[in-house]
PDB file of N, CA and C in Angstrom:
ATOM      1  N   UNK A   1       0.643 -18.265   7.142  1.00 59.00           N
ATOM      2  CA  UNK A   1      -0.688 -17.960   6.226  1.00 59.00           C
ATOM      3  C   UNK A   1      -0.156 -19.043   5.221  1.00 59.00           C
ATOM      4  N   UNK A   2      -1.022 -19.774   5.131  1.00 69.00           N
ATOM      5  CA  UNK A   2      -0.750 -21.252   4.229  1.00 69.00           C
ATOM      6  C   UNK A   2      -1.029 -20.379   2.295  1.00 69.00           C
ATOM      7  N   UNK A   3      -1.030 -21.719   2.019  1.00 71.00           N
ATOM      8  CA  UNK A   3      -0.720 -20.837   0.418  1.00 71.00           C
ATOM      9  C   UNK A   3      -2.449 -20.644  -0.229  1.00 71.00           C
ATOM     10  N   UNK A   4      -3.055 -22.374   0.750  1.00 68.00           N
ATOM     11  CA  UNK A   4      -4.516 -22.525   0.931  1.00 68.00           C
ATOM     12  C   UNK A   4      -5.599 -20.359   1.257  1.00 68.00           C
ATOM     13  N   UNK A   5      -4.813 -20.363   2.316  1.00 74.00           N
ATOM     14  CA  UNK A   5      -5.231 -19.147   2.577  1.00 74.00           C
ATOM     15  C   UNK A   5      -4.863 -17.525   1.921  1.00 74.00           C
ATOM     16  N   UNK A   6      -3.634 -17.500   1.294  1.00 82.00           N
ATOM     17  CA  UNK A   6      -3.190 -16.686   0.847  1.00 82.00           C
ATOM     18  C   UNK A   6      -4.158 -16.474  -0.838  1.00 82.00           C
ATOM     19  N   UNK A   7      -4.912 -17.872  -1.279  1.00 84.00           N
ATOM     20  CA  UNK A   7      -5.670 -17.737  -2.435  1.00 84.00           C
ATOM     21  C   UNK A   7      -7.085 -17.438  -2.032  1.00 84.00           C
ATOM     22  N   UNK A   8      -7.129 -18.024  -0.551  1.00 89.00           N
ATOM     23  CA  UNK A   8      -8.997 -17.319  -0.319  1.00 89.00           C
ATOM     24  C   UNK A   8      -8.875 -16.288  -0.289  1.00 89.00           C
ATOM     25  N   UNK A   9      -7.699 -14.998   0.163  1.00 90.00           N
ATOM     26  CA  UNK A   9      -7.608 -13.943   0.646  1.00 90.00           C
ATOM     27  C   UNK A   9      -8.216 -13.127  -0.889  1.00 90.00           C
ATOM     28  N   UNK A  10      -7.252 -13.920  -1.890  1.00 88.00           N
ATOM     29  CA  UNK A  10      -6.909 -13.187  -3.485  1.00 88.00           C
ATOM     30  C   UNK A  10      -8.860 -13.516  -4.139  1.00 88.00           C
ATOM     31  N   UNK A  11      -9.252 -14.791  -3.816  1.00 90.00           N
ATOM     32  CA  UNK A  11     -10.564 -15.252  -3.933  1.00 90.00           C
ATOM     33  C   UNK A  11     -11.670 -13.850  -3.298  1.00 90.00           C
ATOM     34  N   UNK A  12     -11.843 -13.452  -2.250  1.00 93.00           N
ATOM     35  CA  UNK A  12     -12.303 -12.613  -1.779  1.00 93.00           C
ATOM     36  C   UNK A  12     -12.470 -11.268  -2.371  1.00 93.00           C
ATOM     37  N   UNK A  13     -11.124 -11.328  -2.289  1.00 93.00           N
ATOM     38  CA  UNK A  13     -10.914  -9.437  -3.041  1.00 93.00           C
ATOM     39  C   UNK A  13     -11.704  -9.267  -4.620  1.00 93.00           C
ATOM     40  N   UNK A  14     -11.465 -10.175  -5.389  1.00 95.00           N
ATOM     41  CA  UNK A  14     -12.181 -10.186  -6.533  1.00 95.00           C
ATOM     42  C   UNK A  14     -13.991 -10.570  -6.496  1.00 95.00           C
ATOM     43  N   UNK A  15     -14.154 -10.809  -5.511  1.00 95.00           N
ATOM     44  CA  UNK A  15     -15.682 -10.186  -5.165  1.00 95.00           C
ATOM     45  C   UNK A  15     -15.901  -9.153  -5.056  1.00 95.00           C
ATOM     46  N   UNK A  16     -15.218  -8.942  -4.077  1.00 95.00           N
ATOM     47  CA  UNK A  16     -15.096  -7.791  -3.506  1.00 95.00           C
ATOM     48  C   UNK A  16     -15.165  -6.338  -4.950  1.00 95.00           C
ATOM     49  N   UNK A  17     -14.259  -7.059  -5.469  1.00 96.00           N
ATOM     50  CA  UNK A  17     -14.469  -6.037  -6.786  1.00 96.00           C
ATOM     51  C   UNK A  17     -15.696  -5.945  -7.821  1.00 96.00           C
ATOM     52  N   UNK A  18     -15.913  -6.931  -7.783  1.00 96.00           N
ATOM     53  CA  UNK A  18     -17.338  -6.725  -8.641  1.00 96.00           C
ATOM     54  C   UNK A  18     -18.182  -6.748  -7.590  1.00 96.00           C
ATOM     55  N   UNK A  19     -18.457  -6.685  -6.305  1.00 95.00           N
ATOM     56  CA  UNK A  19     -19.993  -5.743  -5.804  1.00 95.00           C
ATOM     57  C   UNK A  19     -20.588  -5.157  -6.367  1.00 95.00           C
ATOM     58  N   UNK A  20     -19.163  -4.536  -6.587  1.00 96.00           N
ATOM     59  CA  UNK A  20     -19.878  -2.954  -7.145  1.00 96.00           C
ATOM     60  C   UNK A  20     -20.316  -2.979  -9.011  1.00 96.00           C
ATOM     61  N   UNK A  21     -21.707  -2.623  -8.932  1.00 96.00           N
ATOM     62  CA  UNK A  21     -22.546  -2.729 -10.384  1.00 96.00           C
ATOM     63  C   UNK A  21     -21.572  -2.354 -11.719  1.00 96.00           C
ATOM     64  N   UNK A  22     -20.630  -1.263 -11.698  1.00 97.00           N
ATOM     65  CA  UNK A  22     -20.468  -0.823 -11.978  1.00 97.00           C
ATOM     66  C   UNK A  22     -19.345  -1.439 -12.839  1.00 97.00           C
ATOM     67  N   UNK A  23     -18.514  -1.655 -12.102  1.00 97.00           N
ATOM     68  CA  UNK A  23     -17.259  -2.444 -12.827  1.00 97.00           C
ATOM     69  C   UNK A  23     -17.937  -3.649 -12.681  1.00 97.00           C
ATOM     70  N   UNK A  24     -18.967  -4.260 -12.473  1.00 96.00           N
ATOM     71  CA  UNK A  24     -19.759  -5.502 -12.871  1.00 96.00           C
ATOM     72  C   UNK A  24     -19.717  -5.655 -14.524  1.00 96.00           C
ATOM     73  N   UNK A  25     -20.469  -4.558 -15.121  1.00 97.00           N
ATOM     74  CA  UNK A  25     -20.885  -4.490 -15.831  1.00 97.00           C
ATOM     75  C   UNK A  25     -19.452  -3.677 -17.012  1.00 97.00           C
ATOM     76  N   UNK A  26     -18.743  -2.945 -16.141  1.00 98.00           N
ATOM     77  CA  UNK A  26     -17.409  -2.980 -17.174  1.00 98.00           C
ATOM     78  C   UNK A  26     -16.869  -3.897 -17.586  1.00 98.00           C
ATOM     79  N   UNK A  27     -17.102  -4.768 -16.512  1.00 97.00           N
ATOM     80  CA  UNK A  27     -16.276  -5.821 -17.101  1.00 97.00           C
ATOM     81  C   UNK A  27     -17.025  -6.427 -18.002  1.00 97.00           C
ATOM     82  N   UNK A  28     -17.876  -6.886 -18.174  1.00 97.00           N
ATOM     83  CA  UNK A  28     -18.795  -8.032 -19.265  1.00 97.00           C
ATOM     84  C   UNK A  28     -18.726  -7.408 -20.418  1.00 97.00           C
ATOM     85  N   UNK A  29     -18.597  -5.633 -20.810  1.00 97.00           N
ATOM     86  CA  UNK A  29     -18.937  -5.038 -21.842  1.00 97.00           C
ATOM     87  C   UNK A  29     -16.861  -5.144 -22.068  1.00 97.00           C
ATOM     88  N   UNK A  30     -16.438  -5.352 -21.415  1.00 98.00           N
ATOM     89  CA  UNK A  30     -14.325  -5.517 -21.682  1.00 98.00           C
ATOM     90  C   UNK A  30     -14.430  -6.954 -22.535  1.00 98.00           C
ATOM     91  N   UNK A  31     -15.189  -7.658 -21.657  1.00 96.00           N
ATOM     92  CA  UNK A  31     -14.533  -9.455 -22.107  1.00 96.00           C
ATOM     93  C   UNK A  31     -15.312  -9.464 -23.845  1.00 96.00           C
ATOM     94  N   UNK A  32     -16.231  -8.584 -24.101  1.00 94.00           N
ATOM     95  CA  UNK A  32     -17.302  -8.067 -25.473  1.00 94.00           C
ATOM     96  C   UNK A  32     -15.939  -7.885 -26.662  1.00 94.00           C
ATOM     97  N   UNK A  33     -15.082  -6.329 -26.508  1.00 97.00           N
ATOM     98  CA  UNK A  33     -14.891  -5.295 -27.229  1.00 97.00           C
ATOM     99  C   UNK A  33     -13.575  -4.557 -26.115  1.00 97.00           C
ATOM    100  N   UNK A  34     -12.934  -3.679 -27.135  1.00 97.00           N
ATOM    101  CA  UNK A  34     -12.353  -2.681 -26.333  1.00 97.00           C
ATOM    102  C   UNK A  34     -13.502  -1.221 -26.048  1.00 97.00           C
ATOM    103  N   UNK A  35     -12.766  -0.940 -25.049  1.00 98.00           N
ATOM    104  CA  UNK A  35     -13.628   0.421 -24.544  1.00 98.00           C
ATOM    105  C   UNK A  35     -13.027   1.365 -23.947  1.00 98.00           C
ATOM    106  N   UNK A  36     -13.107   2.571 -24.283  1.00 98.00           N
ATOM    107  CA  UNK A  36     -12.760   3.910 -23.674  1.00 98.00           C
ATOM    108  C   UNK A  36     -13.151   4.438 -22.582  1.00 98.00           C
ATOM    109  N   UNK A  37     -12.839   4.926 -21.776  1.00 98.00           N
ATOM    110  CA  UNK A  37     -12.950   5.922 -20.976  1.00 98.00           C
ATOM    111  C   UNK A  37     -14.460   6.803 -20.644  1.00 98.00           C
ATOM    112  N   UNK A  38     -13.988   7.423 -22.643  1.00 97.00           N
ATOM    113  CA  UNK A  38     -15.189   7.612 -23.150  1.00 97.00           C
ATOM    114  C   UNK A  38     -16.390   7.724 -22.748  1.00 97.00           C
ATOM    115  N   UNK A  39     -16.186   6.031 -23.330  1.00 98.00           N
ATOM    116  CA  UNK A  39     -17.290   5.151 -23.929  1.00 98.00           C
ATOM    117  C   UNK A  39     -18.363   5.009 -22.433  1.00 98.00           C
ATOM    118  N   UNK A  40     -17.061   4.824 -21.575  1.00 98.00           N
ATOM    119  CA  UNK A  40     -18.225   4.204 -20.305  1.00 98.00           C
ATOM    120  C   UNK A  40     -18.880   5.434 -20.046  1.00 98.00           C
ATOM    121  N   UNK A  41     -18.150   6.624 -19.903  1.00 98.00           N
ATOM    122  CA  UNK A  41     -19.204   8.019 -19.329  1.00 98.00           C
ATOM    123  C   UNK A  41     -20.375   7.519 -20.009  1.00 98.00           C
ATOM    124  N   UNK A  42     -20.412   8.028 -21.088  1.00 98.00           N
ATOM    125  CA  UNK A  42     -21.328   8.063 -21.686  1.00 98.00           C
ATOM    126  C   UNK A  42     -22.396   6.927 -21.223  1.00 98.00           C
ATOM    127  N   UNK A  43     -22.426   5.617 -21.267  1.00 97.00           N
ATOM    128  CA  UNK A  43     -22.953   4.392 -21.380  1.00 97.00           C
ATOM    129  C   UNK A  43     -23.297   4.771 -19.804  1.00 97.00           C
ATOM    130  N   UNK A  44     -22.536   5.300 -18.837  1.00 97.00           N
ATOM    131  CA  UNK A  44     -22.849   5.041 -17.371  1.00 97.00           C
ATOM    132  C   UNK A  44     -23.875   6.574 -16.885  1.00 97.00           C
ATOM    133  N   UNK A  45     -23.082   7.301 -17.875  1.00 97.00           N
ATOM    134  CA  UNK A  45     -23.379   8.616 -17.437  1.00 97.00           C
ATOM    135  C   UNK A  45     -22.763   9.427 -16.159  1.00 97.00           C
ATOM    136  N   UNK A  46     -21.649   8.874 -15.881  1.00 97.00           N
ATOM    137  CA  UNK A  46     -21.149   9.456 -14.312  1.00 97.00           C
ATOM    138  C   UNK A  46     -19.804   9.930 -14.888  1.00 97.00           C
ATOM    139  N   UNK A  47     -19.106  10.492 -14.009  1.00 97.00           N
ATOM    140  CA  UNK A  47     -18.150  11.567 -14.336  1.00 97.00           C
ATOM    141  C   UNK A  47     -16.899  10.514 -14.683  1.00 97.00           C
ATOM    142  N   UNK A  48     -16.000  11.256 -15.722  1.00 97.00           N
ATOM    143  CA  UNK A  48     -14.398  10.854 -16.299  1.00 97.00           C
ATOM    144  C   UNK A  48     -13.648  10.400 -14.750  1.00 97.00           C
ATOM    145  N   UNK A  49     -13.793  11.250 -13.799  1.00 98.00           N
ATOM    146  CA  UNK A  49     -12.889  10.717 -12.464  1.00 98.00           C
ATOM    147  C   UNK A  49     -13.213   9.298 -12.119  1.00 98.00           C
ATOM    148  N   UNK A  50     -14.302   9.090 -12.238  1.00 98.00           N
ATOM    149  CA  UNK A  50     -15.148   8.148 -11.235  1.00 98.00           C
ATOM    150  C   UNK A  50     -14.986   7.117 -12.101  1.00 98.00           C
ATOM    151  N   UNK A  51     -15.339   6.899 -13.350  1.00 98.00           N
ATOM    152  CA  UNK A  51     -14.846   6.012 -14.431  1.00 98.00           C
ATOM    153  C   UNK A  51     -13.116   5.367 -14.188  1.00 98.00           C
ATOM    154  N   UNK A  52     -12.582   6.535 -14.390  1.00 97.00           N
ATOM    155  CA  UNK A  52     -11.247   5.978 -14.306  1.00 97.00           C
ATOM    156  C   UNK A  52     -11.039   5.420 -12.584  1.00 97.00           C
ATOM    157  N   UNK A  53     -11.689   6.002 -12.000  1.00 98.00           N
ATOM    158  CA  UNK A  53     -11.435   4.889 -10.804  1.00 98.00           C
ATOM    159  C   UNK A  53     -11.523   3.846 -10.106  1.00 98.00           C
ATOM    160  N   UNK A  54     -12.427   3.614 -11.294  1.00 98.00           N
ATOM    161  CA  UNK A  54     -12.988   2.103 -11.470  1.00 98.00           C
ATOM    162  C   UNK A  54     -11.449   1.644 -12.292  1.00 98.00           C
ATOM    163  N   UNK A  55     -11.857   1.596 -13.282  1.00 98.00           N
ATOM    164  CA  UNK A  55     -10.731   1.333 -14.075  1.00 98.00           C
ATOM    165  C   UNK A  55      -9.596   1.434 -13.643  1.00 98.00           C
ATOM    166  N   UNK A  56      -9.084   2.012 -12.844  1.00 98.00           N
ATOM    167  CA  UNK A  56      -7.262   1.984 -11.721  1.00 98.00           C
ATOM    168  C   UNK A  56      -7.566   0.637 -11.125  1.00 98.00           C
ATOM    169  N   UNK A  57      -8.988   0.201 -10.380  1.00 97.00           N
ATOM    170  CA  UNK A  57      -8.936  -0.859  -9.441  1.00 97.00           C
ATOM    171  C   UNK A  57      -9.099  -1.977 -10.528  1.00 97.00           C
ATOM    172  N   UNK A  58      -9.761  -2.175 -11.643  1.00 97.00           N
ATOM    173  CA  UNK A  58      -9.977  -3.209 -12.377  1.00 97.00           C
ATOM    174  C   UNK A  58      -7.623  -3.325 -12.508  1.00 97.00           C
ATOM    175  N   UNK A  59      -7.408  -2.244 -13.056  1.00 97.00           N
ATOM    176  CA  UNK A  59      -5.813  -2.117 -14.037  1.00 97.00           C
ATOM    177  C   UNK A  59      -5.255  -2.684 -12.324  1.00 97.00           C
ATOM    178  N   UNK A  60      -5.299  -2.342 -11.434  1.00 96.00           N
ATOM    179  CA  UNK A  60      -4.563  -3.050 -10.282  1.00 96.00           C
ATOM    180  C   UNK A  60      -4.617  -4.284  -9.855  1.00 96.00           C
ATOM    181  N   UNK A  61      -5.862  -5.009  -9.687  1.00 95.00           N
ATOM    182  CA  UNK A  61      -6.101  -6.444  -9.884  1.00 95.00           C
ATOM    183  C   UNK A  61      -5.660  -7.049 -11.043  1.00 95.00           C
ATOM    184  N   UNK A  62      -5.042  -5.997 -12.125  1.00 96.00           N
ATOM    185  CA  UNK A  62      -4.784  -6.955 -13.168  1.00 96.00           C
ATOM    186  C   UNK A  62      -5.289  -7.403 -14.344  1.00 96.00           C
ATOM    187  N   UNK A  63      -7.012  -6.659 -14.228  1.00 97.00           N
ATOM    188  CA  UNK A  63      -8.036  -7.777 -14.622  1.00 97.00           C
ATOM    189  C   UNK A  63      -8.119  -7.383 -16.233  1.00 97.00           C
ATOM    190  N   UNK A  64      -7.472  -5.943 -16.506  1.00 98.00           N
ATOM    191  CA  UNK A  64      -7.862  -5.390 -18.121  1.00 98.00           C
ATOM    192  C   UNK A  64      -6.188  -4.887 -18.246  1.00 98.00           C
ATOM    193  N   UNK A  65      -5.677  -5.062 -19.126  1.00 98.00           N
ATOM    194  CA  UNK A  65      -5.386  -4.385 -20.083  1.00 98.00           C
ATOM    195  C   UNK A  65      -5.370  -3.251 -21.016  1.00 98.00           C
ATOM    196  N   UNK A  66      -4.481  -2.242 -21.374  1.00 97.00           N
ATOM    197  CA  UNK A  66      -4.581  -1.083 -21.757  1.00 97.00           C
ATOM    198  C   UNK A  66      -3.612  -1.677 -23.267  1.00 97.00           C
ATOM    199  N   UNK A  67      -4.682  -0.457 -24.171  1.00 97.00           N
ATOM    200  CA  UNK A  67      -3.420  -0.348 -25.290  1.00 97.00           C
ATOM    201  C   UNK A  67      -3.410   0.808 -26.195  1.00 97.00           C
ATOM    202  N   UNK A  68      -3.004   1.619 -26.385  1.00 96.00           N
ATOM    203  CA  UNK A  68      -2.819   2.887 -26.596  1.00 96.00           C
ATOM    204  C   UNK A  68      -2.652   3.465 -28.278  1.00 96.00           C
ATOM    205  N   UNK A  69      -3.677   3.792 -28.971  1.00 92.00           N
ATOM    206  CA  UNK A  69      -4.263   4.225 -30.105  1.00 92.00           C
ATOM    207  C   UNK A  69      -4.218   5.754 -30.465  1.00 92.00           C
ATOM    208  N   UNK A  70      -2.756   6.455 -30.738  1.00 94.00           N
ATOM    209  CA  UNK A  70      -2.662   7.985 -30.579  1.00 94.00           C
ATOM    210  C   UNK A  70      -3.358   8.637 -29.112  1.00 94.00           C
ATOM    211  N   UNK A  71      -4.100   9.406 -29.167  1.00 93.00           N
ATOM    212  CA  UNK A  71      -4.653   9.852 -27.573  1.00 93.00           C
ATOM    213  C   UNK A  71      -5.231   9.142 -26.854  1.00 93.00           C
ATOM    214  N   UNK A  72      -6.285   7.770 -27.650  1.00 95.00           N
ATOM    215  CA  UNK A  72      -6.997   7.337 -27.220  1.00 95.00           C
ATOM    216  C   UNK A  72      -6.695   6.013 -26.294  1.00 95.00           C
ATOM    217  N   UNK A  73      -6.692   5.219 -25.254  1.00 97.00           N
ATOM    218  CA  UNK A  73      -6.397   4.279 -24.762  1.00 97.00           C
ATOM    219  C   UNK A  73      -7.581   3.543 -24.056  1.00 97.00           C
ATOM    220  N   UNK A  74      -7.066   2.187 -25.434  1.00 98.00           N
ATOM    221  CA  UNK A  74      -8.492   1.051 -25.329  1.00 98.00           C
ATOM    222  C   UNK A  74      -8.006   0.268 -24.163  1.00 98.00           C
ATOM    223  N   UNK A  75      -9.271  -0.244 -23.492  1.00 98.00           N
ATOM    224  CA  UNK A  75      -9.321  -1.460 -22.031  1.00 98.00           C
ATOM    225  C   UNK A  75     -10.138  -2.643 -22.837  1.00 98.00           C
ATOM    226  N   UNK A  76      -9.540  -3.795 -22.454  1.00 98.00           N
ATOM    227  CA  UNK A  76      -9.882  -5.166 -22.714  1.00 98.00           C
ATOM    228  C   UNK A  76      -9.922  -5.867 -21.566  1.00 98.00           C
ATOM    229  N   UNK A  77     -10.617  -7.036 -21.049  1.00 98.00           N
ATOM    230  CA  UNK A  77     -10.523  -8.146 -20.541  1.00 98.00           C
ATOM    231  C   UNK A  77      -8.998  -8.563 -20.242  1.00 98.00           C
ATOM    232  N   UNK A  78      -8.726  -8.955 -19.611  1.00 98.00           N
ATOM    233  CA  UNK A  78      -7.006  -9.421 -19.852  1.00 98.00           C
ATOM    234  C   UNK A  78      -6.856 -11.075 -19.811  1.00 98.00           C
ATOM    235  N   UNK A  79      -7.114 -11.587 -20.708  1.00 97.00           N
ATOM    236  CA  UNK A  79      -7.444 -13.356 -21.417  1.00 97.00           C
ATOM    237  C   UNK A  79      -6.309 -13.608 -20.282  1.00 97.00           C
ATOM    238  N   UNK A  80      -5.363 -13.242 -19.799  1.00 97.00           N
ATOM    239  CA  UNK A  80      -3.792 -13.898 -19.362  1.00 97.00           C
ATOM    240  C   UNK A  80      -3.831 -13.206 -17.623  1.00 97.00           C
ATOM    241  N   UNK A  81      -4.684 -12.884 -17.263  1.00 95.00           N
ATOM    242  CA  UNK A  81      -5.226 -12.716 -15.877  1.00 95.00           C
ATOM    243  C   UNK A  81      -5.187 -14.096 -15.084  1.00 95.00           C
ATOM    244  N   UNK A  82      -4.081 -14.033 -14.034  1.00 93.00           N
ATOM    245  CA  UNK A  82      -4.879 -15.442 -13.585  1.00 93.00           C
ATOM    246  C   UNK A  82      -6.154 -16.100 -12.460  1.00 93.00           C
ATOM    247  N   UNK A  83      -6.969 -14.828 -12.581  1.00 93.00           N
ATOM    248  CA  UNK A  83      -8.528 -14.758 -12.355  1.00 93.00           C
ATOM    249  C   UNK A  83      -9.445 -15.292 -13.763  1.00 93.00           C
ATOM    250  N   UNK A  84      -9.202 -15.029 -15.109  1.00 96.00           N
ATOM    251  CA  UNK A  84      -9.748 -14.736 -15.813  1.00 96.00           C
ATOM    252  C   UNK A  84     -11.251 -15.720 -16.385  1.00 96.00           C
ATOM    253  N   UNK A  85     -10.735 -16.863 -15.604  1.00 95.00           N
ATOM    254  CA  UNK A  85     -12.073 -18.089 -16.135  1.00 95.00           C
ATOM    255  C   UNK A  85     -13.036 -17.671 -15.008  1.00 95.00           C
ATOM    256  N   UNK A  86     -12.454 -17.199 -13.561  1.00 95.00           N
ATOM    257  CA  UNK A  86     -13.724 -16.659 -12.598  1.00 95.00           C
ATOM    258  C   UNK A  86     -14.607 -15.816 -13.026  1.00 95.00           C
ATOM    259  N   UNK A  87     -13.459 -14.477 -13.620  1.00 96.00           N
ATOM    260  CA  UNK A  87     -14.363 -13.163 -14.387  1.00 96.00           C
ATOM    261  C   UNK A  87     -15.269 -13.552 -14.701  1.00 96.00           C
ATOM    262  N   UNK A  88     -14.864 -14.531 -16.165  1.00 96.00           N
ATOM    263  CA  UNK A  88     -16.332 -14.811 -16.797  1.00 96.00           C
ATOM    264  C   UNK A  88     -17.167 -15.268 -16.492  1.00 96.00           C
ATOM    265  N   UNK A  89     -16.900 -16.606 -15.244  1.00 95.00           N
ATOM    266  CA  UNK A  89     -18.615 -16.949 -14.393  1.00 95.00           C
ATOM    267  C   UNK A  89     -18.725 -15.892 -13.591  1.00 95.00           C
ATOM    268  N   UNK A  90     -18.307 -15.035 -13.032  1.00 95.00           N
ATOM    269  CA  UNK A  90     -18.977 -14.009 -12.052  1.00 95.00           C
ATOM    270  C   UNK A  90     -19.826 -13.164 -13.664  1.00 95.00           C
ATOM    271  N   UNK A  91     -19.290 -12.596 -14.546  1.00 95.00           N
ATOM    272  CA  UNK A  91     -20.512 -12.159 -15.923  1.00 95.00           C
ATOM    273  C   UNK A  91     -20.998 -12.529 -16.353  1.00 95.00           C
ATOM    274  N   UNK A  92     -20.998 -13.951 -16.193  1.00 94.00           N
ATOM    275  CA  UNK A  92     -21.646 -14.875 -17.394  1.00 94.00           C
ATOM    276  C   UNK A  92     -23.047 -14.599 -17.107  1.00 94.00           C
ATOM    277  N   UNK A  93     -23.837 -14.271 -15.710  1.00 92.00           N
ATOM    278  CA  UNK A  93     -25.394 -14.067 -16.226  1.00 92.00           C
ATOM    279  C   UNK A  93     -26.170 -12.835 -16.915  1.00 92.00           C
ATOM    280  N   UNK A  94     -25.101 -11.885 -16.462  1.00 88.00           N
ATOM    281  CA  UNK A  94     -25.304 -10.578 -17.333  1.00 88.00           C
ATOM    282  C   UNK A  94     -25.005 -11.152 -18.692  1.00 88.00           C
ATOM    283  N   UNK A  95     -24.344 -11.489 -18.971  1.00 81.00           N
ATOM    284  CA  UNK A  95     -23.920 -12.350 -21.173  1.00 81.00           C
ATOM    285  C   UNK A  95     -25.236 -12.231 -21.400  1.00 81.00           C
ATOM    286  N   UNK A  96     -25.342 -13.474 -20.049  1.00 81.00           N
ATOM    287  CA  UNK A  96     -27.090 -14.024 -20.552  1.00 81.00           C
ATOM    288  C   UNK A  96     -28.253 -13.623 -20.492  1.00 81.00           C
ATOM    289  N   UNK A  97     -28.163 -12.493 -19.943  1.00 76.00           N
ATOM    290  CA  UNK A  97     -29.221 -12.085 -20.095  1.00 76.00           C
ATOM    291  C   UNK A  97     -29.401 -10.985 -20.822  1.00 76.00           C
ATOM    292  N   UNK A  98     -28.053  -9.998 -21.127  1.00 75.00           N
ATOM    293  CA  UNK A  98     -28.705  -9.566 -22.423  1.00 75.00           C
ATOM    294  C   UNK A  98     -28.525  -9.964 -23.755  1.00 75.00           C
ATOM    295  N   UNK A  99     -28.464 -11.429 -23.671  1.00 72.00           N
ATOM    296  CA  UNK A  99     -28.655 -11.885 -25.283  1.00 72.00           C
ATOM    297  C   UNK A  99     -30.130 -12.531 -25.060  1.00 72.00           C
ATOM    298  N   UNK A 100     -30.279 -12.786 -24.299  1.00 76.00           N
ATOM    299  CA  UNK A 100     -31.694 -13.103 -23.944  1.00 76.00           C
ATOM    300  C   UNK A 100     -32.663 -12.179 -24.580  1.00 76.00           C
ATOM    301  N   UNK A 101     -32.463 -10.721 -24.027  1.00 73.00           N
ATOM    302  CA  UNK A 101     -33.249  -9.942 -23.829  1.00 73.00           C
ATOM    303  C   UNK A 101     -32.892  -9.278 -25.397  1.00 73.00           C
ATOM    304  N   UNK A 102     -31.643  -9.163 -25.590  1.00 60.00           N
ATOM    305  CA  UNK A 102     -31.585  -8.963 -27.404  1.00 60.00           C
ATOM    306  C   UNK A 102     -31.591  -7.428 -27.251  1.00 60.00           C
ATOM    307  N   UNK A 103     -31.278  -6.733 -26.058  1.00 49.00           N
ATOM    308  CA  UNK A 103     -31.172  -5.353 -25.580  1.00 49.00           C
ATOM    309  C   UNK A 103     -29.933  -4.959 -24.301  1.00 49.00           C
ATOM    310  N   UNK A 104     -29.337  -3.928 -24.460  1.00 50.00           N
ATOM    311  CA  UNK A 104     -28.601  -3.585 -23.146  1.00 50.00           C
ATOM    312  C   UNK A 104     -29.318  -3.603 -21.804  1.00 50.00           C
ATOM    313  N   UNK A 105     -28.217  -3.739 -20.774  1.00 48.00           N
ATOM    314  CA  UNK A 105     -28.454  -3.523 -19.460  1.00 48.00           C
ATOM    315  C   UNK A 105     -29.146  -2.283 -19.162  1.00 48.00           C
ATOM    316  N   UNK A 106     -30.414  -2.042 -18.681  1.00 50.00           N
ATOM    317  CA  UNK A 106     -30.856  -0.355 -18.482  1.00 50.00           C
ATOM    318  C   UNK A 106     -29.448   0.284 -17.621  1.00 50.00           C
ATOM    319  N   UNK A 107     -29.208   1.357 -17.577  1.00 49.00           N
ATOM    320  CA  UNK A 107     -28.137   1.872 -17.130  1.00 49.00           C
ATOM    321  C   UNK A 107     -28.802   2.902 -15.942  1.00 49.00           C
ATOM    322  N   UNK A 108     -29.987   2.904 -15.792  1.00 45.00           N
ATOM    323  CA  UNK A 108     -30.565   3.472 -14.440  1.00 45.00           C
ATOM    324  C   UNK A 108     -29.671   3.250 -13.231  1.00 45.00           C
ATOM    325  N   UNK A 109     -29.637   4.195 -12.595  1.00 47.00           N
ATOM    326  CA  UNK A 109     -29.678   4.051 -10.667  1.00 47.00           C
ATOM    327  C   UNK A 109     -27.865   3.503 -10.801  1.00 47.00           C
ATOM    328  N   UNK A 110     -26.785   3.414 -11.866  1.00 43.00           N
ATOM    329  CA  UNK A 110     -25.200   3.149 -11.375  1.00 43.00           C
ATOM    330  C   UNK A 110     -24.663   3.845 -10.270  1.00 43.00           C
TER     331      UNK A 110
END
């Protein structure tokens, strides 16, 4: 397989990862500031294990970093990630929409 094929597979994986609305919004939020699992649980109104699964997928792709503060773990978009600029392009429409409306994206039917 060529290097071009490898890269196209990586890109397809990134797009697949953000085909999930919850992970898309999580990435947008983590681009702005650090978040904890419990904050995402409150934001989305979903279970802690489900939020943790989304976090795990983003960590496996090396798209987020974690930092421990006592018992809390804070997650943020990884600015050193190979595909960081692509992720910013993917979440950009959400960021623009939020700034135009001046409110958070509605979390119904996540």
